[in-house]
């Protein structure tokens, strides 16, 4: 449920920092439909209020009217102006949720494995070697990113929620799937869980029966949104001990950190957190989607990758924004994404060129936009499968007609009679 106090708190935070009434109205309208959440660290340490509303971290975390299609915005704004009851506003919001494509990539239908007779809720097994686990207690984040495709997880509609109730069935599924080498805890953000709860999810994997699980990954934005999780939180040390136990067991502990902008790396707290995680033997890799208004300049990526390298974090993926409710607001055309990626790559050394991108995590697999090539007198996109449901297709190259407006695989058409995923 979108809680009233959350709206009021968000509004107060923005008002107290000088945002005008005109903006506060937008904030009320948009936040009655999409979930928002910001904590004090983001507000006080990351956002530059003198630059709001154009500040990248403000854009990442606060509402903007363009996050809703214009007709939806106008309809909701009219309800707010006529002081409709909270019940009427909630009902209208639910109708909008149904329209805004809560689970792109048909993930719910296509990737939930079965164990025995029943679907294994809160588990996705799309690529043979990696199983994603969504622990029920980890289905929120320290703050929310406005573009997040997980937003359906946060609005409390049971039909569109995916969460694993406990680790027991996950363990027995993994025991029967020897091909799985990696378990990726995701969410929401698994670092929202206390260390004791996280331990209940991780420890059962560290048994000889599950010796084929070689890597335990944690997808998290806590280093950006709440680095204190790894430093001064009451159970921060217990979390680090858990990473150490994974490593001591001979397995790889991988923190898949979400960093959107170099600003997130500037604070002493995050630097200390990175240091402490690295001291456990865990390896941090960084990934993020390319987002209009947030990190759509090559310089942002070049500076971020270089700082990451200096901090001992390996750049991993640059993603293309996927089809979510607020897509048109945040999306960057593929051809522009490729330019940003290539320009960023050119201005850093090889050590900072380890991020692959731009990558679309699409229904058939992860598709890399590898370049634009000219064949005869036609420009084509050269694309490549980095991950595929069918492992035989990994590495497969294919071609599409160049289209300057295309934002996603669905917008492209095969060229040269090319194979198509
Ligand atoms: C990206 C992704 C993975 C992991 O892929 P790697 O390339 O091994 O990091 C696993 N499952 C899903 C559904 C993914 O989208
Ligand atoms: S931290 Fe991750 S899951 Fe949470 S809102 Fe941001 S992108 Fe979504």
Tab-separated table of C-alpha atoms and ligand atoms in Angstrom:
chain	number	residue	atom	x	y	z
A	1	UNK	CA	0.000	0.000	0.000
A	2	UNK	CA	1.269	3.485	-0.781
A	3	UNK	CA	1.244	4.955	2.638
A	4	UNK	CA	-0.112	8.442	3.211
A	5	UNK	CA	2.682	9.268	5.608
A	6	UNK	CA	5.209	8.398	2.942
A	7	UNK	CA	3.674	11.036	0.622
A	8	UNK	CA	3.620	13.606	3.343
A	9	UNK	CA	7.158	12.882	4.359
A	10	UNK	CA	8.387	13.148	0.768
A	11	UNK	CA	6.533	16.426	0.370
A	12	UNK	CA	7.936	17.809	3.595
A	13	UNK	CA	11.485	16.836	2.611
A	14	UNK	CA	11.131	18.694	-0.686
A	15	UNK	CA	9.368	21.727	0.852
A	16	UNK	CA	11.924	22.067	3.640
A	17	UNK	CA	14.669	22.205	1.042
A	18	UNK	CA	13.052	24.993	-0.908
A	19	UNK	CA	11.088	23.280	-3.679
A	20	UNK	CA	8.210	25.513	-4.889
A	21	UNK	CA	4.487	24.733	-4.477
A	22	UNK	CA	4.112	24.062	-8.205
A	23	UNK	CA	6.571	21.204	-7.890
A	24	UNK	CA	4.979	19.930	-4.674
A	25	UNK	CA	1.685	19.501	-6.550
A	26	UNK	CA	3.481	17.370	-9.183
A	27	UNK	CA	5.070	15.395	-6.398
A	28	UNK	CA	1.660	14.642	-4.841
A	29	UNK	CA	0.137	13.599	-8.158
A	30	UNK	CA	2.971	11.339	-9.309
A	31	UNK	CA	3.584	9.779	-5.904
A	32	UNK	CA	-0.058	8.797	-5.626
A	33	UNK	CA	0.594	6.388	-8.531
A	34	UNK	CA	4.244	5.350	-8.411
A	35	UNK	CA	6.122	4.368	-5.254
A	36	UNK	CA	8.803	6.722	-3.928
A	37	UNK	CA	11.045	6.389	-0.958
A	38	UNK	CA	14.103	8.401	0.012
A	39	UNK	CA	16.132	8.214	3.165
A	40	UNK	CA	18.130	10.877	4.965
A	41	UNK	CA	21.433	9.785	3.497
A	42	UNK	CA	20.206	10.323	-0.061
A	43	UNK	CA	18.543	13.632	0.815
A	44	UNK	CA	21.380	15.067	2.886
A	45	UNK	CA	24.505	13.502	1.390
A	46	UNK	CA	23.766	12.789	-2.264
A	47	UNK	CA	21.292	15.339	-3.642
A	48	UNK	CA	22.618	18.797	-4.488
A	49	UNK	CA	19.510	20.844	-3.669
A	50	UNK	CA	20.911	23.984	-5.261
A	51	UNK	CA	20.698	22.132	-8.592
A	52	UNK	CA	17.245	20.543	-8.053
A	53	UNK	CA	15.117	19.681	-9.967
A	54	UNK	CA	17.894	19.025	-12.488
A	55	UNK	CA	20.274	17.404	-10.054
A	56	UNK	CA	20.869	13.790	-11.216
A	57	UNK	CA	20.232	12.183	-7.835
A	58	UNK	CA	17.100	14.271	-7.351
A	59	UNK	CA	15.943	13.051	-10.779
A	60	UNK	CA	16.755	9.499	-9.781
A	61	UNK	CA	14.751	9.504	-6.560
A	62	UNK	CA	12.072	12.239	-6.628
A	63	UNK	CA	8.847	12.384	-8.654
A	64	UNK	CA	8.620	14.234	-11.940
A	65	UNK	CA	5.407	14.786	-13.890
A	66	UNK	CA	6.833	13.243	-17.056
A	67	UNK	CA	7.129	9.892	-15.280
A	68	UNK	CA	3.457	9.391	-16.095
A	69	UNK	CA	1.932	9.405	-19.582
A	70	UNK	CA	0.373	12.892	-20.080
A	71	UNK	CA	-3.241	11.633	-20.035
A	72	UNK	CA	-2.619	9.670	-16.838
A	73	UNK	CA	-0.957	12.674	-15.238
A	74	UNK	CA	-3.830	14.985	-16.193
A	75	UNK	CA	-6.441	12.540	-14.900
A	76	UNK	CA	-4.704	12.085	-11.569
A	77	UNK	CA	-3.980	15.824	-11.260
A	78	UNK	CA	-7.690	16.564	-11.735
A	79	UNK	CA	-8.543	14.153	-8.900
A	80	UNK	CA	-6.061	15.898	-6.629
A	81	UNK	CA	-7.294	19.388	-7.559
A	82	UNK	CA	-10.884	18.447	-6.762
A	83	UNK	CA	-9.699	16.974	-3.444
A	84	UNK	CA	-11.004	13.484	-4.279
A	85	UNK	CA	-11.018	11.065	-1.361
A	86	UNK	CA	-7.957	8.878	-0.750
A	87	UNK	CA	-10.087	5.873	-1.707
A	88	UNK	CA	-10.972	7.341	-5.119
A	89	UNK	CA	-7.332	8.236	-5.735
A	90	UNK	CA	-6.169	4.744	-4.761
A	91	UNK	CA	-8.706	3.139	-7.077
A	92	UNK	CA	-7.579	5.315	-9.989
A	93	UNK	CA	-3.946	4.481	-9.178
A	94	UNK	CA	-4.704	0.744	-9.287
A	95	UNK	CA	-6.168	1.142	-12.767
A	96	UNK	CA	-3.017	2.906	-13.878
A	97	UNK	CA	-0.838	0.138	-12.392
A	98	UNK	CA	-2.642	-2.419	-14.505
A	99	UNK	CA	-1.780	-0.358	-17.583
A	100	UNK	CA	1.863	0.332	-16.827
A	101	UNK	CA	3.347	-3.085	-17.619
A	102	UNK	CA	4.502	-4.245	-14.214
A	103	UNK	CA	6.569	-7.261	-15.280
A	104	UNK	CA	8.509	-6.664	-18.469
A	105	UNK	CA	10.196	-9.542	-20.224
A	106	UNK	CA	7.302	-11.847	-19.276
A	107	UNK	CA	9.469	-12.845	-16.340
A	108	UNK	CA	6.707	-14.126	-14.158
A	109	UNK	CA	5.398	-16.555	-16.714
A	110	UNK	CA	8.612	-17.589	-18.392
A	111	UNK	CA	11.256	-17.842	-15.693
A	112	UNK	CA	9.640	-19.196	-12.558
A	113	UNK	CA	10.786	-22.790	-12.247
A	114	UNK	CA	8.653	-25.619	-10.954
A	115	UNK	CA	9.648	-27.845	-8.104
A	116	UNK	CA	7.504	-30.900	-7.894
A	117	UNK	CA	3.995	-29.797	-8.783
A	118	UNK	CA	4.176	-26.205	-7.693
A	119	UNK	CA	5.820	-23.099	-9.071
A	120	UNK	CA	8.714	-21.977	-6.922
A	121	UNK	CA	7.570	-18.499	-5.937
A	122	UNK	CA	10.229	-15.829	-5.758
A	123	UNK	CA	12.773	-17.759	-7.827
A	124	UNK	CA	13.806	-17.132	-11.419
A	125	UNK	CA	15.877	-19.604	-13.359
A	126	UNK	CA	16.411	-18.184	-16.800
A	127	UNK	CA	20.056	-18.969	-17.565
A	128	UNK	CA	21.283	-22.443	-16.734
A	129	UNK	CA	24.115	-21.439	-14.417
A	130	UNK	CA	22.404	-18.683	-12.402
A	131	UNK	CA	19.357	-18.801	-10.143
A	132	UNK	CA	17.816	-15.562	-8.874
A	133	UNK	CA	16.238	-15.611	-5.419
A	134	UNK	CA	13.871	-12.877	-4.165
A	135	UNK	CA	13.685	-13.369	-0.374
A	136	UNK	CA	10.314	-12.278	0.989
A	137	UNK	CA	11.992	-10.130	3.650
A	138	UNK	CA	14.069	-8.290	1.051
A	139	UNK	CA	11.358	-6.776	-1.106
A	140	UNK	CA	12.065	-3.137	-0.481
A	141	UNK	CA	15.080	-0.823	-0.824
A	142	UNK	CA	16.702	1.921	1.251
A	143	UNK	CA	15.461	4.385	-1.370
A	144	UNK	CA	13.704	3.797	-4.682
A	145	UNK	CA	14.952	4.612	-8.158
A	146	UNK	CA	12.197	6.316	-10.123
A	147	UNK	CA	12.673	4.134	-13.200
A	148	UNK	CA	12.778	0.804	-11.420
A	149	UNK	CA	11.028	-2.086	-13.141
A	150	UNK	CA	10.627	-3.684	-9.729
A	151	UNK	CA	8.093	-1.043	-8.756
A	152	UNK	CA	5.300	-3.573	-8.889
A	153	UNK	CA	7.029	-5.288	-5.959
A	154	UNK	CA	6.609	-2.152	-3.892
A	155	UNK	CA	2.971	-1.237	-4.432
A	156	UNK	CA	1.601	-4.198	-2.565
A	157	UNK	CA	-0.533	-5.858	-5.223
A	158	UNK	CA	-0.264	-9.578	-4.444
A	159	UNK	CA	-0.863	-10.662	-8.056
A	160	UNK	CA	2.226	-8.940	-9.341
A	161	UNK	CA	4.521	-9.655	-6.440
A	162	UNK	CA	7.264	-12.238	-6.492
A	163	UNK	CA	8.827	-13.329	-3.240
A	164	UNK	CA	10.213	-16.563	-1.820
A	165	UNK	CA	8.763	-17.273	1.638
A	166	UNK	CA	11.746	-19.272	2.948
A	167	UNK	CA	14.951	-20.952	1.865
A	168	UNK	CA	13.831	-24.588	2.298
A	169	UNK	CA	12.298	-25.164	-1.126
A	170	UNK	CA	15.047	-23.156	-2.773
A	171	UNK	CA	17.654	-25.490	-1.271
A	172	UNK	CA	15.882	-28.625	-2.453
A	173	UNK	CA	15.474	-27.133	-5.929
A	174	UNK	CA	19.184	-26.297	-6.077
A	175	UNK	CA	20.140	-29.791	-4.890
A	176	UNK	CA	18.365	-31.181	-7.949
A	177	UNK	CA	19.985	-28.675	-10.325
A	178	UNK	CA	23.672	-29.458	-10.527
A	179	UNK	CA	24.070	-27.107	-13.486
A	180	UNK	CA	23.578	-24.081	-11.219
A	181	UNK	CA	26.851	-22.457	-10.162
A	182	UNK	CA	25.597	-19.036	-9.101
A	183	UNK	CA	22.846	-17.960	-6.735
A	184	UNK	CA	21.956	-14.289	-6.937
A	185	UNK	CA	20.010	-12.789	-4.061
A	186	UNK	CA	18.023	-9.861	-5.319
A	187	UNK	CA	14.884	-7.916	-4.455
A	188	UNK	CA	14.150	-5.109	-3.788
A	189	UNK	CA	17.480	-5.061	-2.057
A	190	UNK	CA	18.675	-8.048	-0.008
A	191	UNK	CA	20.783	-5.689	2.133
A	192	UNK	CA	17.549	-4.335	3.597
A	193	UNK	CA	17.373	-7.593	5.568
A	194	UNK	CA	19.063	-7.808	8.939
A	195	UNK	CA	22.262	-9.824	8.936
A	196	UNK	CA	20.529	-12.526	10.992
A	197	UNK	CA	17.758	-12.922	8.404
A	198	UNK	CA	20.209	-12.835	5.509
A	199	UNK	CA	22.215	-15.517	7.284
A	200	UNK	CA	19.157	-17.779	7.253
A	201	UNK	CA	19.091	-17.484	3.449
A	202	UNK	CA	22.804	-17.886	2.851
A	203	UNK	CA	24.065	-20.386	5.433
A	204	UNK	CA	21.976	-23.323	4.073
A	205	UNK	CA	23.794	-22.934	0.737
A	206	UNK	CA	27.186	-23.485	2.347
A	207	UNK	CA	26.799	-27.223	2.706
A	208	UNK	CA	28.662	-30.042	0.911
A	209	UNK	CA	25.349	-31.053	-0.745
A	210	UNK	CA	25.326	-27.756	-2.567
A	211	UNK	CA	28.982	-27.791	-3.489
A	212	UNK	CA	28.066	-26.979	-7.100
A	213	UNK	CA	27.026	-23.473	-5.952
A	214	UNK	CA	30.363	-21.729	-6.433
A	215	UNK	CA	29.308	-18.088	-6.328
A	216	UNK	CA	26.864	-16.285	-4.102
A	217	UNK	CA	25.916	-12.894	-5.445
A	218	UNK	CA	24.070	-10.048	-3.756
A	219	UNK	CA	22.427	-7.473	-6.012
A	220	UNK	CA	22.294	-4.249	-4.024
A	221	UNK	CA	22.177	-0.493	-4.141
A	222	UNK	CA	22.982	-0.166	-0.449
A	223	UNK	CA	26.498	1.124	-1.186
A	224	UNK	CA	24.833	4.096	-2.868
A	225	UNK	CA	21.745	4.560	-0.737
A	226	UNK	CA	22.888	3.378	2.690
A	227	UNK	CA	26.634	2.615	2.936
A	228	UNK	CA	26.247	2.529	6.729
A	229	UNK	CA	24.853	-0.963	6.166
A	230	UNK	CA	28.492	-2.054	5.898
A	231	UNK	CA	30.039	0.299	8.462
A	232	UNK	CA	28.103	1.599	11.461
A	233	UNK	CA	24.794	-0.318	11.411
A	234	UNK	CA	24.445	-2.412	14.521
A	235	UNK	CA	24.830	-5.667	12.568
A	236	UNK	CA	27.270	-4.434	9.903
A	237	UNK	CA	30.064	-6.591	11.290
A	238	UNK	CA	27.846	-9.687	11.205
A	239	UNK	CA	27.234	-9.075	7.518
A	240	UNK	CA	30.958	-8.844	6.847
A	241	UNK	CA	31.488	-12.065	8.820
A	242	UNK	CA	28.909	-13.717	6.553
A	243	UNK	CA	30.881	-12.667	3.465
A	244	UNK	CA	34.001	-14.049	5.136
A	245	UNK	CA	32.300	-17.390	5.761
A	246	UNK	CA	31.356	-17.691	2.088
A	247	UNK	CA	34.955	-16.993	1.125
A	248	UNK	CA	36.350	-19.336	3.801
A	249	UNK	CA	34.131	-22.072	2.389
A	250	UNK	CA	36.045	-21.733	-0.876
A	251	UNK	CA	33.275	-19.969	-2.746
A	252	UNK	CA	33.055	-16.569	-4.346
A	253	UNK	CA	31.126	-13.818	-2.574
A	254	UNK	CA	30.098	-11.232	-5.166
A	255	UNK	CA	28.488	-7.911	-4.381
A	256	UNK	CA	26.717	-6.716	-7.534
A	257	UNK	CA	26.588	-3.031	-6.680
A	258	UNK	CA	24.299	-0.615	-8.427
A	259	UNK	CA	26.064	2.710	-9.001
A	260	UNK	CA	24.297	5.226	-11.211
A	261	UNK	CA	26.461	8.305	-10.928
A	262	UNK	CA	29.972	9.284	-9.749
A	263	UNK	CA	28.333	11.408	-7.017
A	264	UNK	CA	27.477	8.192	-5.216
A	265	UNK	CA	31.185	7.405	-4.819
A	266	UNK	CA	32.282	10.688	-3.287
A	267	UNK	CA	31.216	10.271	0.310
A	268	UNK	CA	33.704	8.945	2.910
A	269	UNK	CA	31.042	6.481	4.126
A	270	UNK	CA	30.851	4.666	0.790
A	271	UNK	CA	34.610	4.527	0.472
A	272	UNK	CA	34.878	3.005	3.894
A	273	UNK	CA	32.111	0.525	3.109
A	274	UNK	CA	33.880	-0.588	-0.075
A	275	UNK	CA	37.124	-0.999	1.822
A	276	UNK	CA	35.465	-3.117	4.512
A	277	UNK	CA	33.695	-5.367	1.993
A	278	UNK	CA	36.908	-5.896	0.044
A	279	UNK	CA	38.717	-6.805	3.240
A	280	UNK	CA	36.405	-9.809	3.599
A	281	UNK	CA	37.591	-11.268	0.300
A	282	UNK	CA	34.303	-10.468	-1.434
A	283	UNK	CA	34.559	-8.831	-4.849
A	284	UNK	CA	32.393	-5.840	-5.772
A	285	UNK	CA	31.229	-5.389	-9.351
A	286	UNK	CA	29.307	-2.336	-10.490
A	287	UNK	CA	26.404	-2.080	-12.895
A	288	UNK	CA	23.617	0.362	-13.677
A	289	UNK	CA	21.156	1.260	-16.359
A	290	UNK	CA	21.737	4.276	-18.554
A	291	UNK	CA	19.041	6.739	-17.562
A	292	UNK	CA	18.018	10.022	-19.153
A	293	UNK	CA	18.388	12.996	-16.773
A	294	UNK	CA	20.553	10.901	-14.433
A	295	UNK	CA	23.625	9.494	-16.190
A	296	UNK	CA	23.175	10.143	-19.912
A	297	UNK	CA	26.552	11.794	-20.443
A	298	UNK	CA	29.700	9.875	-21.407
A	299	UNK	CA	31.675	11.856	-18.853
A	300	UNK	CA	29.519	10.555	-15.991
A	301	UNK	CA	30.357	6.978	-16.923
A	302	UNK	CA	34.038	7.640	-17.590
A	303	UNK	CA	34.490	9.359	-14.231
A	304	UNK	CA	32.455	6.680	-12.464
A	305	UNK	CA	34.367	3.768	-14.015
A	306	UNK	CA	37.711	5.388	-13.241
A	307	UNK	CA	36.758	6.024	-9.596
A	308	UNK	CA	35.450	2.492	-9.286
A	309	UNK	CA	38.761	1.101	-10.499
A	310	UNK	CA	40.610	3.264	-7.980
A	311	UNK	CA	38.369	1.908	-5.232
A	312	UNK	CA	38.964	-1.676	-6.330
A	313	UNK	CA	35.498	-2.219	-7.814
A	314	UNK	CA	35.130	-3.790	-11.229
A	315	UNK	CA	32.781	-2.143	-13.779
A	316	UNK	CA	30.493	-4.916	-15.052
A	317	UNK	CA	27.443	-3.858	-17.083
A	318	UNK	CA	25.857	-0.749	-18.564
A	319	UNK	CA	22.221	-1.649	-19.072
A	320	UNK	CA	19.627	-0.160	-21.364
A	321	UNK	CA	16.543	0.990	-19.472
A	322	UNK	CA	13.834	-1.587	-19.869
A	323	UNK	CA	10.188	-1.163	-20.556
A	324	UNK	CA	8.682	0.146	-17.330
A	325	UNK	CA	5.954	2.534	-16.367
A	326	UNK	CA	8.146	5.600	-16.551
A	327	UNK	CA	10.034	4.474	-19.608
A	328	UNK	CA	9.607	7.424	-21.916
A	329	UNK	CA	10.853	9.760	-19.219
A	330	UNK	CA	14.009	7.787	-18.522
A	331	UNK	CA	14.750	6.046	-21.818
A	332	UNK	CA	17.712	6.730	-24.074
A	333	UNK	CA	17.640	5.536	-27.735
A	334	UNK	CA	19.959	2.598	-28.445
A	335	UNK	CA	22.081	4.558	-30.878
A	336	UNK	CA	22.622	7.311	-28.292
A	337	UNK	CA	23.391	4.708	-25.613
A	338	UNK	CA	26.054	3.215	-27.873
A	339	UNK	CA	27.616	6.661	-28.416
A	340	UNK	CA	27.703	7.357	-24.688
A	341	UNK	CA	29.222	3.952	-23.972
A	342	UNK	CA	31.849	4.260	-26.704
A	343	UNK	CA	32.791	7.833	-25.791
A	344	UNK	CA	33.130	6.873	-22.137
A	345	UNK	CA	35.262	3.855	-23.032
A	346	UNK	CA	37.608	5.955	-25.165
A	347	UNK	CA	38.495	8.274	-22.324
A	348	UNK	CA	39.538	5.627	-19.784
A	349	UNK	CA	42.298	3.026	-19.732
A	350	UNK	CA	41.738	-0.654	-20.362
A	351	UNK	CA	41.282	-1.371	-16.661
A	352	UNK	CA	38.112	0.724	-16.645
A	353	UNK	CA	36.780	-0.819	-19.863
A	354	UNK	CA	35.464	-3.971	-18.258
A	355	UNK	CA	31.817	-2.887	-18.309
A	356	UNK	CA	29.927	-4.459	-21.180
A	357	UNK	CA	27.237	-2.381	-22.751
A	358	UNK	CA	24.848	-1.160	-23.753
A	359	UNK	CA	23.028	-4.368	-22.812
A	360	UNK	CA	19.310	-5.110	-23.028
A	361	UNK	CA	18.050	-7.741	-20.638
A	362	UNK	CA	15.337	-8.944	-23.006
A	363	UNK	CA	13.070	-11.982	-23.082
A	364	UNK	CA	15.431	-14.229	-25.122
A	365	UNK	CA	18.518	-13.147	-23.161
A	366	UNK	CA	21.004	-10.376	-22.615
A	367	UNK	CA	21.565	-8.600	-25.913
A	368	UNK	CA	24.636	-6.421	-26.442
A	369	UNK	CA	24.444	-3.495	-28.833
A	370	UNK	CA	27.921	-4.112	-30.192
A	371	UNK	CA	28.237	-1.357	-32.779
A	372	UNK	CA	26.937	0.292	-35.904
A	373	UNK	CA	28.346	-1.045	-39.161
A	374	UNK	CA	27.924	0.131	-42.726
A	375	UNK	CA	27.289	-2.591	-45.283
A	376	UNK	CA	26.967	-1.354	-48.837
A	377	UNK	CA	25.128	1.900	-48.292
A	378	UNK	CA	23.113	0.792	-45.300
A	379	UNK	CA	23.807	1.338	-41.610
A	380	UNK	CA	23.141	-1.652	-39.381
A	381	UNK	CA	23.215	-2.396	-35.690
A	382	UNK	CA	25.534	-5.259	-34.886
A	383	UNK	CA	24.121	-7.130	-31.880
A	384	UNK	CA	25.299	-10.095	-29.836
A	385	UNK	CA	23.777	-12.486	-27.320
A	386	UNK	CA	25.739	-12.274	-24.045
A	387	UNK	CA	23.339	-14.542	-22.202
A	388	UNK	CA	20.643	-16.779	-23.602
A	389	UNK	CA	17.990	-19.050	-22.273
A	390	UNK	CA	19.398	-21.553	-24.753
A	391	UNK	CA	23.136	-21.622	-23.922
A	392	UNK	CA	24.017	-22.605	-27.501
A	393	UNK	CA	23.050	-19.087	-28.547
A	394	UNK	CA	25.556	-17.334	-26.271
A	395	UNK	CA	27.935	-15.325	-28.445
A	396	UNK	CA	25.603	-15.382	-31.444
A	397	UNK	CA	25.907	-12.252	-33.553
A	398	UNK	CA	23.014	-10.748	-35.501
A	399	UNK	CA	22.051	-7.624	-37.406
A	400	UNK	CA	19.239	-5.109	-37.409
A	401	UNK	CA	18.408	-2.095	-39.540
A	402	UNK	CA	19.728	1.020	-37.887
A	403	UNK	CA	16.918	3.065	-36.408
A	404	UNK	CA	17.798	6.260	-34.557
A	405	UNK	CA	14.607	6.106	-32.488
A	406	UNK	CA	14.740	2.446	-31.451
A	407	UNK	CA	14.871	2.029	-27.667
A	408	UNK	CA	14.557	-1.738	-27.307
A	409	UNK	CA	14.953	-5.039	-29.123
A	410	UNK	CA	11.244	-5.008	-30.038
A	411	UNK	CA	11.742	-1.778	-31.979
A	412	UNK	CA	14.351	-3.394	-34.267
A	413	UNK	CA	13.928	-5.320	-37.529
A	414	UNK	CA	16.334	-7.993	-38.823
A	415	UNK	CA	18.686	-6.950	-41.616
A	416	UNK	CA	20.602	-9.000	-44.230
A	417	UNK	CA	18.312	-11.957	-43.576
A	418	UNK	CA	20.015	-12.200	-40.184
A	419	UNK	CA	19.248	-14.796	-37.539
A	420	UNK	CA	16.963	-13.274	-34.886
A	421	UNK	CA	16.502	-14.268	-31.239
B	1	LIG	C1	21.701	-10.817	-15.914
B	1	LIG	C2	20.992	-11.986	-15.392
B	1	LIG	C3	21.684	-13.028	-14.802
B	1	LIG	C4	23.192	-13.033	-14.637
B	1	LIG	O1	23.876	-12.913	-15.841
B	1	LIG	P1	25.456	-12.747	-15.828
B	1	LIG	O2	25.795	-12.292	-17.206
B	1	LIG	O3	26.016	-14.081	-15.474
B	1	LIG	O4	25.789	-11.724	-14.790
B	1	LIG	C5	20.956	-14.107	-14.380
B	1	LIG	N1	19.607	-14.176	-14.489
B	1	LIG	C6	18.919	-13.163	-15.059
B	1	LIG	C7	17.431	-13.291	-15.189
B	1	LIG	C8	19.580	-12.037	-15.523
B	1	LIG	O5	18.884	-11.045	-16.075
B	2	LIG	S1	17.653	-0.145	-5.671
B	2	LIG	FE1	17.301	-1.606	-7.350
B	2	LIG	S2	15.399	-2.671	-6.858
B	2	LIG	FE2	15.529	-0.837	-5.548
B	2	LIG	S3	14.435	0.753	-6.671
B	2	LIG	FE3	16.572	0.948	-7.292
B	2	LIG	S4	16.792	-0.328	-9.140
B	2	LIG	FE4	14.877	-0.901	-8.104
